[in-house]
PDB file of C-alpha atoms in Angstrom:
ATOM      1  CA  UNK A   1    -166.791  -0.127 -93.961  1.00  0.00           C
ATOM      2  CA  UNK A   2    -167.372   3.796 -93.141  1.00  0.00           C
ATOM      3  CA  UNK A   3    -165.715   5.658 -89.949  1.00  0.00           C
ATOM      4  CA  UNK A   4    -167.539   7.851 -88.126  1.00  0.00           C
ATOM      5  CA  UNK A   5    -165.581  10.413 -86.779  1.00  0.00           C
ATOM      6  CA  UNK A   6    -166.137  11.480 -83.278  1.00  0.00           C
ATOM      7  CA  UNK A   7    -164.357  14.027 -81.042  1.00  0.00           C
ATOM      8  CA  UNK A   8    -162.824  12.942 -77.872  1.00  0.00           C
ATOM      9  CA  UNK A   9    -165.926  13.231 -75.479  1.00  0.00           C
ATOM     10  CA  UNK A  10    -167.867  10.780 -78.586  1.00  0.00           C
ATOM     11  CA  UNK A  11    -169.633  13.910 -79.977  1.00  0.00           C
ATOM     12  CA  UNK A  12    -170.221  13.311 -84.285  1.00  0.00           C
ATOM     13  CA  UNK A  13    -167.642  15.369 -86.306  1.00  0.00           C
ATOM     14  CA  UNK A  14    -170.054  18.041 -88.057  1.00  0.00           C
ATOM     15  CA  UNK A  15    -170.386  17.767 -91.841  1.00  0.00           C
ATOM     16  CA  UNK A  16    -168.271  20.808 -92.401  1.00  0.00           C
ATOM     17  CA  UNK A  17    -165.064  21.334 -91.421  1.00  0.00           C
ATOM     18  CA  UNK A  18    -163.202  24.605 -91.175  1.00  0.00           C
ATOM     19  CA  UNK A  19    -160.136  25.317 -92.684  1.00  0.00           C
ATOM     20  CA  UNK A  20    -157.753  27.703 -91.009  1.00  0.00           C
ATOM     21  CA  UNK A  21    -155.258  27.982 -93.243  1.00  0.00           C
ATOM     22  CA  UNK A  22    -156.060  32.122 -93.307  1.00  0.00           C
ATOM     23  CA  UNK A  23    -155.032  32.121 -89.643  1.00  0.00           C
ATOM     24  CA  UNK A  24    -151.934  34.567 -89.192  1.00  0.00           C
ATOM     25  CA  UNK A  25    -152.002  35.727 -92.652  1.00  0.00           C
ATOM     26  CA  UNK A  26    -154.935  37.026 -94.275  1.00  0.00           C
ATOM     27  CA  UNK A  27    -156.513  37.192 -90.551  1.00  0.00           C
ATOM     28  CA  UNK A  28    -155.207  38.743 -87.340  1.00  0.00           C
ATOM     29  CA  UNK A  29    -155.607  37.053 -84.351  1.00  0.00           C
ATOM     30  CA  UNK A  30    -159.314  39.080 -83.553  1.00  0.00           C
ATOM     31  CA  UNK A  31    -160.460  37.877 -86.759  1.00  0.00           C
ATOM     32  CA  UNK A  32    -159.214  34.583 -86.478  1.00  0.00           C
ATOM     33  CA  UNK A  33    -161.246  34.297 -82.947  1.00  0.00           C
ATOM     34  CA  UNK A  34    -164.254  35.434 -84.391  1.00  0.00           C
ATOM     35  CA  UNK A  35    -164.248  33.153 -86.885  1.00  0.00           C
ATOM     36  CA  UNK A  36    -163.688  30.357 -85.052  1.00  0.00           C
ATOM     37  CA  UNK A  37    -166.425  31.386 -82.734  1.00  0.00           C
ATOM     38  CA  UNK A  38    -169.250  31.703 -85.932  1.00  0.00           C
ATOM     39  CA  UNK A  39    -168.190  28.313 -86.560  1.00  0.00           C
ATOM     40  CA  UNK A  40    -169.024  26.912 -83.289  1.00  0.00           C
ATOM     41  CA  UNK A  41    -171.607  28.731 -82.831  1.00  0.00           C
ATOM     42  CA  UNK A  42    -173.262  27.431 -86.035  1.00  0.00           C
ATOM     43  CA  UNK A  43    -172.459  23.886 -84.729  1.00  0.00           C
ATOM     44  CA  UNK A  44    -169.050  23.394 -86.660  1.00  0.00           C
ATOM     45  CA  UNK A  45    -166.528  21.339 -84.697  1.00  0.00           C
ATOM     46  CA  UNK A  46    -164.242  20.322 -87.284  1.00  0.00           C
ATOM     47  CA  UNK A  47    -161.418  22.443 -87.608  1.00  0.00           C
ATOM     48  CA  UNK A  48    -158.350  21.897 -89.851  1.00  0.00           C
ATOM     49  CA  UNK A  49    -154.792  23.007 -90.389  1.00  0.00           C
ATOM     50  CA  UNK A  50    -151.535  22.361 -91.687  1.00  0.00           C
ATOM     51  CA  UNK A  51    -147.556  22.486 -90.821  1.00  0.00           C
ATOM     52  CA  UNK A  52    -147.236  25.134 -93.717  1.00  0.00           C
ATOM     53  CA  UNK A  53    -149.943  27.531 -92.830  1.00  0.00           C
ATOM     54  CA  UNK A  54    -148.785  30.834 -92.103  1.00  0.00           C
ATOM     55  CA  UNK A  55    -145.280  29.791 -90.825  1.00  0.00           C
ATOM     56  CA  UNK A  56    -147.155  28.200 -88.358  1.00  0.00           C
ATOM     57  CA  UNK A  57    -149.025  30.801 -86.709  1.00  0.00           C
ATOM     58  CA  UNK A  58    -152.185  28.629 -88.332  1.00  0.00           C
ATOM     59  CA  UNK A  59    -151.467  25.571 -85.647  1.00  0.00           C
ATOM     60  CA  UNK A  60    -150.563  28.018 -82.638  1.00  0.00           C
ATOM     61  CA  UNK A  61    -153.670  30.289 -82.757  1.00  0.00           C
ATOM     62  CA  UNK A  62    -156.100  27.283 -83.667  1.00  0.00           C
ATOM     63  CA  UNK A  63    -154.391  25.085 -80.916  1.00  0.00           C
ATOM     64  CA  UNK A  64    -155.029  27.911 -78.220  1.00  0.00           C
ATOM     65  CA  UNK A  65    -158.527  27.957 -79.246  1.00  0.00           C
ATOM     66  CA  UNK A  66    -159.469  24.135 -79.329  1.00  0.00           C
ATOM     67  CA  UNK A  67    -157.517  23.934 -76.113  1.00  0.00           C
ATOM     68  CA  UNK A  68    -160.421  25.626 -74.278  1.00  0.00           C
ATOM     69  CA  UNK A  69    -162.703  23.164 -75.441  1.00  0.00           C
ATOM     70  CA  UNK A  70    -160.189  20.227 -76.513  1.00  0.00           C
ATOM     71  CA  UNK A  71    -162.976  17.357 -75.519  1.00  0.00           C
ATOM     72  CA  UNK A  72    -165.619  18.492 -78.508  1.00  0.00           C
ATOM     73  CA  UNK A  73    -163.453  19.368 -81.257  1.00  0.00           C
ATOM     74  CA  UNK A  74    -161.622  17.545 -83.956  1.00  0.00           C
ATOM     75  CA  UNK A  75    -158.165  18.982 -84.814  1.00  0.00           C
ATOM     76  CA  UNK A  76    -157.084  17.762 -88.029  1.00  0.00           C
ATOM     77  CA  UNK A  77    -153.791  18.757 -89.379  1.00  0.00           C
ATOM     78  CA  UNK A  78    -151.592  18.351 -92.425  1.00  0.00           C
ATOM     79  CA  UNK A  79    -147.635  16.974 -92.726  1.00  0.00           C
ATOM     80  CA  UNK A  80    -145.584  16.803 -96.098  1.00  0.00           C
ATOM     81  CA  UNK A  81    -146.174  20.224 -98.157  1.00  0.00           C
ATOM     82  CA  UNK A  82    -142.699  20.344 -98.902  1.00  0.00           C
ATOM     83  CA  UNK A  83    -139.793  17.420 -98.175  1.00  0.00           C
ATOM     84  CA  UNK A  84    -141.791  14.666 -99.092  1.00  0.00           C
ATOM     85  CA  UNK A  85    -143.624  11.976 -97.272  1.00  0.00           C
ATOM     86  CA  UNK A  86    -140.777  10.209 -95.743  1.00  0.00           C
ATOM     87  CA  UNK A  87    -140.479   9.029 -92.248  1.00  0.00           C
ATOM     88  CA  UNK A  88    -138.166  11.600 -90.896  1.00  0.00           C
ATOM     89  CA  UNK A  89    -139.994  14.194 -92.912  1.00  0.00           C
ATOM     90  CA  UNK A  90    -143.209  13.185 -91.396  1.00  0.00           C
ATOM     91  CA  UNK A  91    -141.860  12.688 -88.007  1.00  0.00           C
ATOM     92  CA  UNK A  92    -139.919  16.535 -87.526  1.00  0.00           C
ATOM     93  CA  UNK A  93    -142.940  17.861 -88.909  1.00  0.00           C
ATOM     94  CA  UNK A  94    -145.413  16.330 -86.700  1.00  0.00           C
ATOM     95  CA  UNK A  95    -143.214  17.125 -83.697  1.00  0.00           C
ATOM     96  CA  UNK A  96    -142.988  21.157 -85.050  1.00  0.00           C
ATOM     97  CA  UNK A  97    -146.740  21.172 -85.173  1.00  0.00           C
ATOM     98  CA  UNK A  98    -147.366  19.570 -81.652  1.00  0.00           C
ATOM     99  CA  UNK A  99    -144.752  22.336 -80.112  1.00  0.00           C
ATOM    100  CA  UNK A 100    -146.763  24.543 -81.766  1.00  0.00           C
ATOM    101  CA  UNK A 101    -150.917  23.681 -81.141  1.00  0.00           C
ATOM    102  CA  UNK A 102    -150.010  21.898 -77.452  1.00  0.00           C
ATOM    103  CA  UNK A 103    -152.041  19.708 -78.127  1.00  0.00           C
ATOM    104  CA  UNK A 104    -151.222  15.542 -76.968  1.00  0.00           C
ATOM    105  CA  UNK A 105    -153.195  14.220 -79.727  1.00  0.00           C
ATOM    106  CA  UNK A 106    -154.453  15.188 -83.009  1.00  0.00           C
ATOM    107  CA  UNK A 107    -157.768  13.939 -84.075  1.00  0.00           C
ATOM    108  CA  UNK A 108    -156.882  13.428 -87.887  1.00  0.00           C
ATOM    109  CA  UNK A 109    -153.832  13.552 -89.871  1.00  0.00           C
ATOM    110  CA  UNK A 110    -153.123  13.664 -93.581  1.00  0.00           C
ATOM    111  CA  UNK A 111    -150.681  14.407 -95.558  1.00  0.00           C
ATOM    112  CA  UNK A 112    -150.541  17.421 -97.483  1.00  0.00           C
ATOM    113  CA  UNK A 113    -149.016  16.355-100.837  1.00  0.00           C
ATOM    114  CA  UNK A 114    -148.477  13.178-102.566  1.00  0.00           C
ATOM    115  CA  UNK A 115    -144.944  12.706-102.885  1.00  0.00           C
ATOM    116  CA  UNK A 116    -144.104   9.808-105.862  1.00  0.00           C
ATOM    117  CA  UNK A 117    -140.504   9.061-104.629  1.00  0.00           C
ATOM    118  CA  UNK A 118    -141.521   7.979-101.409  1.00  0.00           C
ATOM    119  CA  UNK A 119    -142.618   4.173-100.974  1.00  0.00           C
ATOM    120  CA  UNK A 120    -146.267   4.358 -99.933  1.00  0.00           C
ATOM    121  CA  UNK A 121    -145.119   1.496 -97.016  1.00  0.00           C
ATOM    122  CA  UNK A 122    -142.449   3.935 -95.679  1.00  0.00           C
ATOM    123  CA  UNK A 123    -145.167   6.904 -95.540  1.00  0.00           C
ATOM    124  CA  UNK A 124    -148.230   4.471 -94.160  1.00  0.00           C
ATOM    125  CA  UNK A 125    -146.171   2.858 -91.524  1.00  0.00           C
ATOM    126  CA  UNK A 126    -144.615   6.311 -90.284  1.00  0.00           C
ATOM    127  CA  UNK A 127    -148.520   7.042 -90.137  1.00  0.00           C
ATOM    128  CA  UNK A 128    -149.662   4.179 -88.695  1.00  0.00           C
ATOM    129  CA  UNK A 129    -146.488   4.177 -85.962  1.00  0.00           C
ATOM    130  CA  UNK A 130    -148.006   7.747 -84.824  1.00  0.00           C
ATOM    131  CA  UNK A 131    -151.123   6.065 -84.480  1.00  0.00           C
ATOM    132  CA  UNK A 132    -150.058   3.261 -82.566  1.00  0.00           C
ATOM    133  CA  UNK A 133    -148.259   5.539 -80.256  1.00  0.00           C
ATOM    134  CA  UNK A 134    -151.389   7.589 -79.430  1.00  0.00           C
ATOM    135  CA  UNK A 135    -150.566  11.022 -81.193  1.00  0.00           C
ATOM    136  CA  UNK A 136    -153.373  10.589 -84.002  1.00  0.00           C
ATOM    137  CA  UNK A 137    -156.762   9.091 -83.376  1.00  0.00           C
ATOM    138  CA  UNK A 138    -157.780   8.951 -87.587  1.00  0.00           C
TER     139      UNK A 138
END
C-alpha cells in the first residue's frame, strides 16, 4: 500500500524535493532565500534538510522560510548522520534539530546513515515513539 504524502493543509506533496544541504555553506542567506522562492514558484512544496548540514544553519534557515507558510510546505529532516541510530542519539539530534528549525512537528524524518551496530528494534521503536508523540508525521 502506497502512502500519499500531504502537507498539513492536505495538499499533495510535490514529486520533486529540494535538498537544502548548501544553505549556510555553499549559499549565503540571500541565495538560500532565492532558491527557496524559486522552488515555491515552480510548485515545489517538499524540502529536505538534516541535523548534520552546515553546522545547523540549513535547519535554522529552512525552518525560518517554512514557518511563513507552514501548512502548505512538507518539511523533512534526517538524524543519525553520526553517532549511530540508537535511541539516545536519535532523540538528542532530533531535539537539537527542533530547537534549530522551531517547528512543532516535522513532516518527514528519516535516518541519514545505516547503523549496523544498533538493533533495528531500538531504532524503529524510537522513531515510532516520536510519531506517536506527534513530533513527526511520517
